mmCIF file of C-alpha atoms and ligand atoms in Angstrom:
data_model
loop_
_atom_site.group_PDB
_atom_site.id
_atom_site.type_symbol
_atom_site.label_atom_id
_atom_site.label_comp_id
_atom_site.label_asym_id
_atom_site.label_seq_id
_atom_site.Cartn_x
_atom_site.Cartn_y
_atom_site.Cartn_z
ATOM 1 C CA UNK P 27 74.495 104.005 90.063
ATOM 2 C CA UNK P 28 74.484 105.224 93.566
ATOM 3 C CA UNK P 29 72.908 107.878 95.413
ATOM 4 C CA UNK P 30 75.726 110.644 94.307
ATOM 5 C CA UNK P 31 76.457 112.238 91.361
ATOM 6 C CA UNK P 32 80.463 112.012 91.968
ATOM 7 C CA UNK P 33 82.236 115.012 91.441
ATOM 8 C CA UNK P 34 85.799 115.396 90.618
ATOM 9 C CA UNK P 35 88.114 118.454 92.029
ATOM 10 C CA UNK P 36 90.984 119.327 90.150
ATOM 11 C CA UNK P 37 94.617 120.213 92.445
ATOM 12 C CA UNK P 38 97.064 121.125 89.969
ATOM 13 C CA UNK P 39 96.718 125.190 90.510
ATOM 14 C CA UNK P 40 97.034 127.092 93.497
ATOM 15 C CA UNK P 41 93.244 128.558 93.212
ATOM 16 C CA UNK P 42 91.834 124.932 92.264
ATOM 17 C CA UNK P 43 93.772 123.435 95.131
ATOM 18 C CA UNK P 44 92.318 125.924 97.893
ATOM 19 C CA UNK P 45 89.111 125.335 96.622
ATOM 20 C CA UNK P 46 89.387 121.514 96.480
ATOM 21 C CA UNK P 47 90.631 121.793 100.191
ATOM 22 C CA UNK P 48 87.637 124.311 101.453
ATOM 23 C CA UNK P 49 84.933 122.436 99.890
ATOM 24 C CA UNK P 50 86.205 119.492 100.900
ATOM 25 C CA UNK P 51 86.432 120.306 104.623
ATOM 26 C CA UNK P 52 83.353 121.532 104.327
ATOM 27 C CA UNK P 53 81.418 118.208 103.564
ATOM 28 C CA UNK P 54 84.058 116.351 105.974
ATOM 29 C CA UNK P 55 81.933 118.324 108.957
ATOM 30 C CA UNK P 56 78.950 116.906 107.709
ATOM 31 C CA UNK P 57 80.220 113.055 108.561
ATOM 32 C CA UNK P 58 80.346 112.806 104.779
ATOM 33 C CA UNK P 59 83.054 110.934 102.778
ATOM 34 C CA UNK P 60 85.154 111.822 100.137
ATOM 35 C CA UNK P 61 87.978 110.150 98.312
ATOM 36 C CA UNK P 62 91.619 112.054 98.741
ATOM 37 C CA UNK P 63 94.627 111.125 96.967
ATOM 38 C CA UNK P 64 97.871 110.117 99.896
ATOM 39 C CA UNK P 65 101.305 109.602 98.471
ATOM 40 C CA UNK P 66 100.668 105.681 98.962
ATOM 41 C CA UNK P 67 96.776 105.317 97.607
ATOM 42 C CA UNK P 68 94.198 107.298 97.217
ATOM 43 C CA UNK P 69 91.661 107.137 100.517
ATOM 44 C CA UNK P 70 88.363 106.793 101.901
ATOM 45 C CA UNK P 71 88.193 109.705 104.561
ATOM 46 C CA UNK P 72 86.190 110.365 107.048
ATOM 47 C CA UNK P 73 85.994 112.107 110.264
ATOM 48 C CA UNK P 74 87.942 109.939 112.557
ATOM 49 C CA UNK P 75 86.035 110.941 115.908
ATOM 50 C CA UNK P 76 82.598 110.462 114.300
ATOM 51 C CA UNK P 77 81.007 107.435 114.614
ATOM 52 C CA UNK P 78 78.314 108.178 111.763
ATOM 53 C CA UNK P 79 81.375 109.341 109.765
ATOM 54 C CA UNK P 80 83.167 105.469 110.142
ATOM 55 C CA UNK P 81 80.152 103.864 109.252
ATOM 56 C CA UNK P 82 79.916 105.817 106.034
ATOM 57 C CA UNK P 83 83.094 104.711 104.745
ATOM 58 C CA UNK P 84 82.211 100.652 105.896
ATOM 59 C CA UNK P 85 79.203 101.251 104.033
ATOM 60 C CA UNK P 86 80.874 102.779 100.623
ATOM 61 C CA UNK P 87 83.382 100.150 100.664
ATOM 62 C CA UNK P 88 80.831 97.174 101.282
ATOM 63 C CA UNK P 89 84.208 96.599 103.998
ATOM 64 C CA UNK P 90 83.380 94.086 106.743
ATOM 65 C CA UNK P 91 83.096 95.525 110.318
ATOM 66 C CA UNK P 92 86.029 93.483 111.735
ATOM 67 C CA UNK P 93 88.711 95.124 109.425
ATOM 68 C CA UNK P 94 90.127 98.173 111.466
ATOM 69 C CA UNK P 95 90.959 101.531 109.761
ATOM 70 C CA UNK P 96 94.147 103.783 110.098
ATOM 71 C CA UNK P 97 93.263 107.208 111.634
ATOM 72 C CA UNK P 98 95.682 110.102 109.952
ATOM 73 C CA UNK P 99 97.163 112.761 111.486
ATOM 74 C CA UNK P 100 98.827 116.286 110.398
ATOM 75 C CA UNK P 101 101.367 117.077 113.335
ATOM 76 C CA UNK P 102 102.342 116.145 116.879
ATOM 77 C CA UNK P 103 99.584 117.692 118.754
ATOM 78 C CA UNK P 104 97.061 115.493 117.081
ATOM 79 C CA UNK P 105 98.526 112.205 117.568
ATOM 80 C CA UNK P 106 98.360 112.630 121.193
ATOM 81 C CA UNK P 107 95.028 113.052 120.891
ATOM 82 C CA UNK P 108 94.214 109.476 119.215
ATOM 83 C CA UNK P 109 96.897 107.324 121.735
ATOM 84 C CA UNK P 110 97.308 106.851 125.109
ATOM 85 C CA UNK P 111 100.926 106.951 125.982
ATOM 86 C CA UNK P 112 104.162 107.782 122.961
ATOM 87 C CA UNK P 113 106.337 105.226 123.342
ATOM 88 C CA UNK P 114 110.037 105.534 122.887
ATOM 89 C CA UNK P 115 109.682 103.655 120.154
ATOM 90 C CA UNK P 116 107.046 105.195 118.188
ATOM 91 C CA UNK P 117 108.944 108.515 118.660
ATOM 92 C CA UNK P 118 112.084 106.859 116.759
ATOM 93 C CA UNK P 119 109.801 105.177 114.337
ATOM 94 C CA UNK P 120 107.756 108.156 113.294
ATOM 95 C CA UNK P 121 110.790 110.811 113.318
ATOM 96 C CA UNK P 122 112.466 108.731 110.650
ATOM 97 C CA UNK P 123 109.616 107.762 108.508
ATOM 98 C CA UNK P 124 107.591 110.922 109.051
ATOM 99 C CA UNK P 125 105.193 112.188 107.213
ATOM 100 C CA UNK P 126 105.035 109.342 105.083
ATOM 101 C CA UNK P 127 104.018 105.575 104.162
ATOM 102 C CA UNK P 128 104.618 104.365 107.898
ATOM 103 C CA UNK P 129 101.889 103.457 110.006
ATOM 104 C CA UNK P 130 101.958 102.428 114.036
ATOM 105 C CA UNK P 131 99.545 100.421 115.992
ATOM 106 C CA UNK P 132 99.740 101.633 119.422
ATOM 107 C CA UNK P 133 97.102 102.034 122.367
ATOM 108 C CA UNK P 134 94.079 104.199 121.386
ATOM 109 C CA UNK P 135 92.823 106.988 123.191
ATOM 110 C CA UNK P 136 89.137 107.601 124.566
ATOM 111 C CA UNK P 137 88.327 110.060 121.613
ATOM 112 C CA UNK P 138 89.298 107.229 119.253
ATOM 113 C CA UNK P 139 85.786 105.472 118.578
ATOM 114 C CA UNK P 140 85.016 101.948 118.632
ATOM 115 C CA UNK P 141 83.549 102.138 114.727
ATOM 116 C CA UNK P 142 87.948 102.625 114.034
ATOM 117 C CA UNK P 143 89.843 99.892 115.916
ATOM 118 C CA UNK P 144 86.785 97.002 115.258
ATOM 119 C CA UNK P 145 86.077 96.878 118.977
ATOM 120 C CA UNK P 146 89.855 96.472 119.550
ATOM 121 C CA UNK P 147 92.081 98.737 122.759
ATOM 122 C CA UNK P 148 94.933 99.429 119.616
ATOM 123 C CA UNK P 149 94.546 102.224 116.915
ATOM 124 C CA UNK P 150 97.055 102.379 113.491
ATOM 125 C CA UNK P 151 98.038 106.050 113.251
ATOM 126 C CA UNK P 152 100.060 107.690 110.166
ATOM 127 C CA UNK P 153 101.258 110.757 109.415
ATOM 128 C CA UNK P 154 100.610 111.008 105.650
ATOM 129 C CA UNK P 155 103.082 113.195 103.095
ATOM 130 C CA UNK P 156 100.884 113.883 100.280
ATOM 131 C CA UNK P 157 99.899 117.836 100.620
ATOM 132 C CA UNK P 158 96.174 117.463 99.669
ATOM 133 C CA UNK P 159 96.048 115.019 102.593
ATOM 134 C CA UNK P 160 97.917 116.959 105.247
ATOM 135 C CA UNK P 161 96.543 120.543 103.579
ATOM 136 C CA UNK P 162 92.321 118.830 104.310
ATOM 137 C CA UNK P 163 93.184 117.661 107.486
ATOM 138 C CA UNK P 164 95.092 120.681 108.971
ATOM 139 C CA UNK P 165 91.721 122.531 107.864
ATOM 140 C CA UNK P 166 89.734 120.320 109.043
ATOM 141 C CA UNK P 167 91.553 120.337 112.507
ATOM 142 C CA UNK P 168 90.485 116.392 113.022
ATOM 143 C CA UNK P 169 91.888 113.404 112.283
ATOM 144 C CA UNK P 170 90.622 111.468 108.956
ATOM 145 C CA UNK P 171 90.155 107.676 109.258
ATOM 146 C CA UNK P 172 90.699 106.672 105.358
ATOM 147 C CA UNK P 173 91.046 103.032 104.325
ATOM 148 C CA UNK P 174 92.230 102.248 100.911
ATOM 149 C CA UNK P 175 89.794 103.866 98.393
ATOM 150 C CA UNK P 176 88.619 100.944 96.618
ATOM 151 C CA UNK P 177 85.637 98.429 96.934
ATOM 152 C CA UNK P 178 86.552 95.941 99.858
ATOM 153 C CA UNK P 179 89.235 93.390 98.590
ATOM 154 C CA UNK P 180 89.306 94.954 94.806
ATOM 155 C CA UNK P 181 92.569 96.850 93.353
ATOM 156 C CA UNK P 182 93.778 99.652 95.257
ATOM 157 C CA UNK P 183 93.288 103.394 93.358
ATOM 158 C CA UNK P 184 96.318 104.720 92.857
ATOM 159 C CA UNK P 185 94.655 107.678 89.630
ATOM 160 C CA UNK P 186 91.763 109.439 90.801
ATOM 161 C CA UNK P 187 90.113 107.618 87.346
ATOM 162 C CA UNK P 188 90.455 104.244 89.794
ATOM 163 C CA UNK P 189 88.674 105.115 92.594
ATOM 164 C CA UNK P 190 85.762 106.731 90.197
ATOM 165 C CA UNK P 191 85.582 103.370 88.479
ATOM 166 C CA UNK P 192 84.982 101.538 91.695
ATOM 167 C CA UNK P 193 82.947 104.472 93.944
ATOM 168 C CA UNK P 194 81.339 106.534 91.360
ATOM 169 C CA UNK P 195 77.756 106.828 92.845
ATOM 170 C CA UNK P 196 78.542 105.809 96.244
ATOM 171 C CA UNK P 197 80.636 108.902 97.228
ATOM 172 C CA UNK P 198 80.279 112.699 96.582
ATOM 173 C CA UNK P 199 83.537 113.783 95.793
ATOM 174 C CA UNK P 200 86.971 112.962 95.213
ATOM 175 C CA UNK P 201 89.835 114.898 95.189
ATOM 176 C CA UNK P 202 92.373 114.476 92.276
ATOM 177 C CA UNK P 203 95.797 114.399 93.278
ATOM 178 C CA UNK P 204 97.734 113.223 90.475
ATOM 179 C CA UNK P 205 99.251 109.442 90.475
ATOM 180 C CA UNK P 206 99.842 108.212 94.115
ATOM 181 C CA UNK P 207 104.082 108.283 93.825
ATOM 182 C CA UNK P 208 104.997 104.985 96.279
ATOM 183 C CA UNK P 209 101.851 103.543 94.685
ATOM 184 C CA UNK P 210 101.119 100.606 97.529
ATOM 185 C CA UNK P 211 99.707 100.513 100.797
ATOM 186 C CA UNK P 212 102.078 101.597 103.884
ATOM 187 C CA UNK P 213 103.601 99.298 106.209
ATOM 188 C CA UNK P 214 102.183 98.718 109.241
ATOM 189 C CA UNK P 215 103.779 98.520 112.463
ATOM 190 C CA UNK P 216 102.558 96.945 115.153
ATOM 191 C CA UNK P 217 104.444 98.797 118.314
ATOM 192 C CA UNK P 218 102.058 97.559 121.344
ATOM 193 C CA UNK P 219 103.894 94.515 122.419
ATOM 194 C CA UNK P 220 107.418 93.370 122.310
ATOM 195 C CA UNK P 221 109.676 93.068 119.944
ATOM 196 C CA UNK P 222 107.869 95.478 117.592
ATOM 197 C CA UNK P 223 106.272 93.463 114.566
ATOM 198 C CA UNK P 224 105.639 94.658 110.652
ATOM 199 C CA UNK P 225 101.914 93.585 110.517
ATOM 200 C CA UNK P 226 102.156 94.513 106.306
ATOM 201 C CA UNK P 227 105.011 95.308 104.552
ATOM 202 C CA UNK P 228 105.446 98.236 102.370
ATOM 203 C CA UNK P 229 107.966 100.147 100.799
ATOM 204 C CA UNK P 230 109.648 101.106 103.754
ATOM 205 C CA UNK P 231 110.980 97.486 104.438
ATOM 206 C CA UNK P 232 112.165 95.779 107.227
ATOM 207 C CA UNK P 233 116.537 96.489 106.955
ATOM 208 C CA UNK P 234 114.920 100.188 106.673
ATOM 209 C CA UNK P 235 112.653 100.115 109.659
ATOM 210 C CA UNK P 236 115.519 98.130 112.023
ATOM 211 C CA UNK P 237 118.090 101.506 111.298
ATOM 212 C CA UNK P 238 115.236 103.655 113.314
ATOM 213 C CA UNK P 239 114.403 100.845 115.499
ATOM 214 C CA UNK P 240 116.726 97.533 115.933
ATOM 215 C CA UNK P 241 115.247 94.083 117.111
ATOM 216 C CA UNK P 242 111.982 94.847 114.727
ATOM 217 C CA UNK P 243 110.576 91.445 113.783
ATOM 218 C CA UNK P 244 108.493 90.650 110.287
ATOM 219 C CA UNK P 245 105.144 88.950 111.515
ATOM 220 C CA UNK P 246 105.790 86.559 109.071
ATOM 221 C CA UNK P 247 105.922 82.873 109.091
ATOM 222 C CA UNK P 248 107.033 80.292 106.587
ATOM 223 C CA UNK P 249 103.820 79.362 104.581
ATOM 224 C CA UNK P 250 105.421 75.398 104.189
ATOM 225 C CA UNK P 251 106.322 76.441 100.466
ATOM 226 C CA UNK P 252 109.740 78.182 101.657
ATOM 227 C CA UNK P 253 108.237 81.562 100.967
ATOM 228 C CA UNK P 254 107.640 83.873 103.774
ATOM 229 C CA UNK P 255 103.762 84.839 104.519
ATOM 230 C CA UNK P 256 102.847 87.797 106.744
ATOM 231 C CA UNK P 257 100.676 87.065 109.651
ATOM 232 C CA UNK P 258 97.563 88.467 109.765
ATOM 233 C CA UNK P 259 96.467 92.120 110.544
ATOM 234 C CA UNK P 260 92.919 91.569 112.145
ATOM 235 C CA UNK P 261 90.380 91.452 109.450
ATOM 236 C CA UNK P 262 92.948 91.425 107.113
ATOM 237 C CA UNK P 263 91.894 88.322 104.549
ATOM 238 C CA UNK P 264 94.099 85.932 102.190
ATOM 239 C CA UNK P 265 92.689 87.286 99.112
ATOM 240 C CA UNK P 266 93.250 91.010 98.747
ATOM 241 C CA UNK P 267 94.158 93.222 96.062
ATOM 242 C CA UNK P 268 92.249 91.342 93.727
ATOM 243 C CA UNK P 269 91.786 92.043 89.874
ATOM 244 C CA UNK P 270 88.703 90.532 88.194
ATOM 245 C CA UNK P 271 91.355 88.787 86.170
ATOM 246 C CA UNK P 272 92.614 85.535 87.736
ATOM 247 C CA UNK P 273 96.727 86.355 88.502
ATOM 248 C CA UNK P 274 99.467 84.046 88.043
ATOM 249 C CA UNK P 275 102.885 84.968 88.811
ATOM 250 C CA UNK P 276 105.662 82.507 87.028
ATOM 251 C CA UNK P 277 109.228 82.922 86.825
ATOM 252 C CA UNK P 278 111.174 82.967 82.697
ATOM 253 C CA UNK P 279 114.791 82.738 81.853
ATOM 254 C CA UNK P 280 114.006 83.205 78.165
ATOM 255 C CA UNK P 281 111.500 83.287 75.155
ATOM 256 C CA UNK P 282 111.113 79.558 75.587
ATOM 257 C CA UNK P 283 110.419 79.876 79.110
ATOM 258 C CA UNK P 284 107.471 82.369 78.862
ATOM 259 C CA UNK P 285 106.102 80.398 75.803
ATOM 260 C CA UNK P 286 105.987 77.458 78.312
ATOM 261 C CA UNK P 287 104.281 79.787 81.136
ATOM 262 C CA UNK P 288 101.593 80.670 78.717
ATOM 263 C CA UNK P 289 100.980 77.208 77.439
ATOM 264 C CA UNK P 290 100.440 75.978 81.063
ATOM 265 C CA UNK P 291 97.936 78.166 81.261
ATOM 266 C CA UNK P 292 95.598 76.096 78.670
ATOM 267 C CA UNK P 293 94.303 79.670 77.213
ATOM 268 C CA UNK P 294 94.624 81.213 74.143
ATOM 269 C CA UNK P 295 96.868 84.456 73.878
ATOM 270 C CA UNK P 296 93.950 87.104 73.274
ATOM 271 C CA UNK P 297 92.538 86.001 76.719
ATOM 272 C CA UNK P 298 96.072 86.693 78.423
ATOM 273 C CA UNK P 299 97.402 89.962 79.620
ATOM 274 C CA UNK P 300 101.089 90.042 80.549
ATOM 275 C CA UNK P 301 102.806 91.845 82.905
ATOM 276 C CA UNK P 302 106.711 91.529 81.990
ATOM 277 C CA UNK P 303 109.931 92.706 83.850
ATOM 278 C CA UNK P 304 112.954 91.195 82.279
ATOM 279 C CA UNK P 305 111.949 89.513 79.131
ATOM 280 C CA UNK P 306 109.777 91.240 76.925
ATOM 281 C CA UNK P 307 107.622 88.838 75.219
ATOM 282 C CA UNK P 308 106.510 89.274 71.400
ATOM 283 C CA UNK P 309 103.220 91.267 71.822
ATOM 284 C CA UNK P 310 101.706 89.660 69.062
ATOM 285 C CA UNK P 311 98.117 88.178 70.065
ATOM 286 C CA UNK P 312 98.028 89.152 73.280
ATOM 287 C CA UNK P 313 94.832 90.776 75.271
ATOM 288 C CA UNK P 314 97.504 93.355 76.733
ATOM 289 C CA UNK P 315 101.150 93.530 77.425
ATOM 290 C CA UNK P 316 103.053 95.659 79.984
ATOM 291 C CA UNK P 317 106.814 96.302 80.702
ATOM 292 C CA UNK P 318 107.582 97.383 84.311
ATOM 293 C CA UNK P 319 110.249 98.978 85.531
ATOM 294 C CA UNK P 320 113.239 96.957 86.981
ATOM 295 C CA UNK P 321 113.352 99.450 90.196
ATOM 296 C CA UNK P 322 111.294 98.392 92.978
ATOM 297 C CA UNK P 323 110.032 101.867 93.816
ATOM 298 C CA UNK P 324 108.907 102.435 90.182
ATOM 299 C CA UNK P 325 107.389 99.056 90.269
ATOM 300 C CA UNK P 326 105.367 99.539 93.073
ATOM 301 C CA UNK P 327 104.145 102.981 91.852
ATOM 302 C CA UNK P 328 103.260 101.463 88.123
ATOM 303 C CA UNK P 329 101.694 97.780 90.066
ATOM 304 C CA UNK P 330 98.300 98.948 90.593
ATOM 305 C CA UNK P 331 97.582 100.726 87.414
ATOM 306 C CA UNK P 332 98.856 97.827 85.479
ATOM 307 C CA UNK P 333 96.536 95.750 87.252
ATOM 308 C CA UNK P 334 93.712 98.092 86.608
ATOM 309 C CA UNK P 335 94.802 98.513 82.781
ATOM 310 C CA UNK P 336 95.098 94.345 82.560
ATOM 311 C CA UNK P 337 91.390 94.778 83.897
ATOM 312 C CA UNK P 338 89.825 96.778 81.776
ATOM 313 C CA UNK P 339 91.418 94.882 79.306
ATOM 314 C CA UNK P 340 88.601 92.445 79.837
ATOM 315 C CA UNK P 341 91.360 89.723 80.270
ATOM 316 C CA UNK P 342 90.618 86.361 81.673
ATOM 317 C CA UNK P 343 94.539 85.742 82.919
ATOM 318 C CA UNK P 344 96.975 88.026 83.828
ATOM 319 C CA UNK P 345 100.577 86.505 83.539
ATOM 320 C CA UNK P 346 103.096 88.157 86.082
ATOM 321 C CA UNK P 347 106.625 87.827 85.630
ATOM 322 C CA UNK P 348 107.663 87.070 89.004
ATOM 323 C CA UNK P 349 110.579 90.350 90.224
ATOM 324 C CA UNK P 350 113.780 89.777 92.227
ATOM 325 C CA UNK P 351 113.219 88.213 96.035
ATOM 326 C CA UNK P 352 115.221 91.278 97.415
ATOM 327 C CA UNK P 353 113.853 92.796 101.082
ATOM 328 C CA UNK P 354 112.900 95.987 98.585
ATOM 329 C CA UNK P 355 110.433 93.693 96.637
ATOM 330 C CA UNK P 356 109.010 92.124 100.197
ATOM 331 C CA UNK P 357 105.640 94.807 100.085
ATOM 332 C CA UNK P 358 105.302 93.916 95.948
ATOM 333 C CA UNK P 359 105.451 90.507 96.841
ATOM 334 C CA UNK P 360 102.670 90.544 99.454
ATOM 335 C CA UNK P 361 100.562 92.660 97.037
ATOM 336 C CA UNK P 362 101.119 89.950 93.883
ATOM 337 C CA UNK P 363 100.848 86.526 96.548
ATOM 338 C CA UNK P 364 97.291 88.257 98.088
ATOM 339 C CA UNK P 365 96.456 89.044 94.598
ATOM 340 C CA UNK P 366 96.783 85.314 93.068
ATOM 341 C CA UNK P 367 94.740 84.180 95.468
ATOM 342 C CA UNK P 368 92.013 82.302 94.034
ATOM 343 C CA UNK P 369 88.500 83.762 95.391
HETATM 344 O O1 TXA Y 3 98.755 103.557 102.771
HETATM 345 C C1 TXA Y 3 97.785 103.281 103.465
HETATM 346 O O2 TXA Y 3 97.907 102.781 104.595
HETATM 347 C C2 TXA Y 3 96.392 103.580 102.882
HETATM 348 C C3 TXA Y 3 96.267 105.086 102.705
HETATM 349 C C4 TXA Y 3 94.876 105.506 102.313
HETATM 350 O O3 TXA Y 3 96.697 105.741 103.865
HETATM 351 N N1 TXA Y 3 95.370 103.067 103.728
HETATM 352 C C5 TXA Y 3 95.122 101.728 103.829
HETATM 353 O O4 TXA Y 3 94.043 101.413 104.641
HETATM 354 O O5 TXA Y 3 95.769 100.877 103.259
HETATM 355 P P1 TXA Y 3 93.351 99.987 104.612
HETATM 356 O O6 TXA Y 3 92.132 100.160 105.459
HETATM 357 O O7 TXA Y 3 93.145 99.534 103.235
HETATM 358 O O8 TXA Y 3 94.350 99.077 105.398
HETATM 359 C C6 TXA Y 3 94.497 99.227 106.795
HETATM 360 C C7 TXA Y 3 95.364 98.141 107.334
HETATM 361 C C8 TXA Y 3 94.623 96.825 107.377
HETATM 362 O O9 TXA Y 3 95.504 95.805 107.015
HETATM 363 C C9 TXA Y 3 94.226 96.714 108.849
HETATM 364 O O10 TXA Y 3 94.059 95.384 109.253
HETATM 365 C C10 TXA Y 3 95.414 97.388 109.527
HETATM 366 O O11 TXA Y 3 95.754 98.451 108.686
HETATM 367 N N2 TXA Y 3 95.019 97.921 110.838
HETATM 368 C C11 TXA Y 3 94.212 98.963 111.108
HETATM 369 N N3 TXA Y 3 94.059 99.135 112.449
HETATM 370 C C12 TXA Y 3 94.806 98.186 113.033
HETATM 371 C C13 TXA Y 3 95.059 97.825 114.399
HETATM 372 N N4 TXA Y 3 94.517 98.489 115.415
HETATM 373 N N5 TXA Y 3 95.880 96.766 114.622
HETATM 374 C C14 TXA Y 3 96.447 96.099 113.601
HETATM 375 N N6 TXA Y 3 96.243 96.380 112.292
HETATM 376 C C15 TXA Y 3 95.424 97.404 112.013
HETATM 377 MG MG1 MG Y 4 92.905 98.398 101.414
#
């Protein structure tokens, strides 16, 4: 329900992806919204300079007003538009990691609205590789402001069929892309103060980032359990990244291990969905059962749409076998630790 009848445009040809990008420039001018697919998730976008644009996409997303949005850029000219000074470090940031899932938090510029940074003198800028993405906003000639593409604090979209089964109704269009290929939100960098700080990890992790720029801190601090926690972004809450689904993440050895995990959950099996890495439980009974891959970047591009599959599954638990504790796994493990949150 909603007062759209959402439309999907197809990519996958030459012709169809012209007219996906004309038509969708087209309503961009309006201050309309649209849903776009980026190589990380699919987004929210909306004309970054426009105030009535911004509020749109709060609106959509039922997103509260304190929780800033990146702005994204196609080229060099236009991210001097949105800051107000390069810094050395951005430059050797963004020429490694550019275009792609990297995004830097540096002083905004007057043309950057208040709507964007919450109020805040800082905007997060990124430089996006997927070519719908760069291909809309080179025609559009403006920056798009595009949070995550999902109802606030639900699962990310990462198949244009995700963001229809959260926006259908509340947006006109969205553009399908394909499956998002890093398939989680990108880091964020916070390069305003010193040392520079990873605000959220992603799959460009910290031994990565410290190459391009050394002395880069995680903002993370020891949540008392010996895990590390990542500070805060502002707005950013807790719980994030949710399922409907309550998450558990446990770690097995063996067969006898994951038939205690399941026990201790006090549920029978055909109200459990499992999500298994390393031992691969007998299906039998189950409300769903997936295998993910064992390498982090094909984990992090299958995470989501597991999630959304252990959804629709109409699960009650979904039973996570807990991956390596590698830096490559830091961004999965932020997504998995916000998503067992209880709400
Ligand atoms: O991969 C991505 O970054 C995706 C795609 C669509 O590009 N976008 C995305 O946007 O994840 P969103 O709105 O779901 O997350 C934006 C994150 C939030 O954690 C927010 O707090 C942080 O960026 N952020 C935005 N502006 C900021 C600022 N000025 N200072 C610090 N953090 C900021
Ligand atoms: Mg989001």
């Amino acid at each position: 329900m909603g007062q759209f009848t959402t439309e999907v445009l197809a990519t996958e040809t030459k012709v169809s992806f012209d007219h996906a990008v004309q038509t969708v420039a087209k309503i961009l001018r309006r201050d309309e919204v649209v849903a776009l697919p980026t190589e990380t998730v699919y987004g929210l976008a909306g004309n970054a300079f426009q105030p009535e644009a911004i509020r749109k996409i709060y609106a959509a997303k039922e997103r509260p007003q304190t929780n800033p949005l990146i702005v994204h850029v196609a080229g060099w000219a236009m991210v001097e538009r949105c800051v107000r000074e390069w810094t050395e470090s951005a430059a050797q940031l963004t020429r490694a990691f550019w275009p792609g899932p990297l995004t830097v938090v540096l002083q905004r510029s007057d043309l950057i609205p208040d709507e964007i940074t919450a109020g805040g003198d800082t905007v997060a800028i990124r430089w996006p590789s997927h070519p719908v993405m760069q291909a809309v906003i080179e025609e559009c000639g403006f920056p798009l402001a595009a949070p995550s593409a999902n109802r606030s604090n639900e699962l990310s979209p990462t198949q244009a069929q995700h963001v229809l089964s959260q926006l259908s109704g509340a947006i006109p269009l969205v553009v399908d892309g394909g499956h998002c290929v890093v398939g989680i939100e990108s880091t964020v960098v916070d390069l305003v103060g010193r040392p520079a700080r990873v605000l959220r990890p992603g799959m460009i992790h910290t031994n990565a980032l410290s190459v391009a720029t050394p002395g880069i801190e995680w903002a993370g601090s020891d949540d008392g359990s010996g895990r590390r926690s990542i500070l805060r972004s502002p707005g950013m809450t807790a719980r994030h990244y949710s399922p409907k689904a309550r998450l558990v993440v446990e770690r097995w050895e063996d067969r006898m291990g994951f038939d205690d995990a399941v026990r201790r959950l006090g549920k029978p099996r055909s109200a459990i969905s499992v999500i298994a890495y390393n031992v691969i439980p007998e299906v039998y009974g189950f409300c769903w059962v997936s295998l993910v891959p064992h390498n982090s970047e094909a984990y992090a591009r299958a995470l989501f749409s597991e999630l959304h599959l252990c959804d629709a599954s109409g699960c009650e638990v979904i039973l996570v076998e807990a991956p390596p504790c590698e830096v490559e796994w830091v961004g999965i493990w932020d997504r998995l630790r916000r998503a067992a949150v209880e709400g």
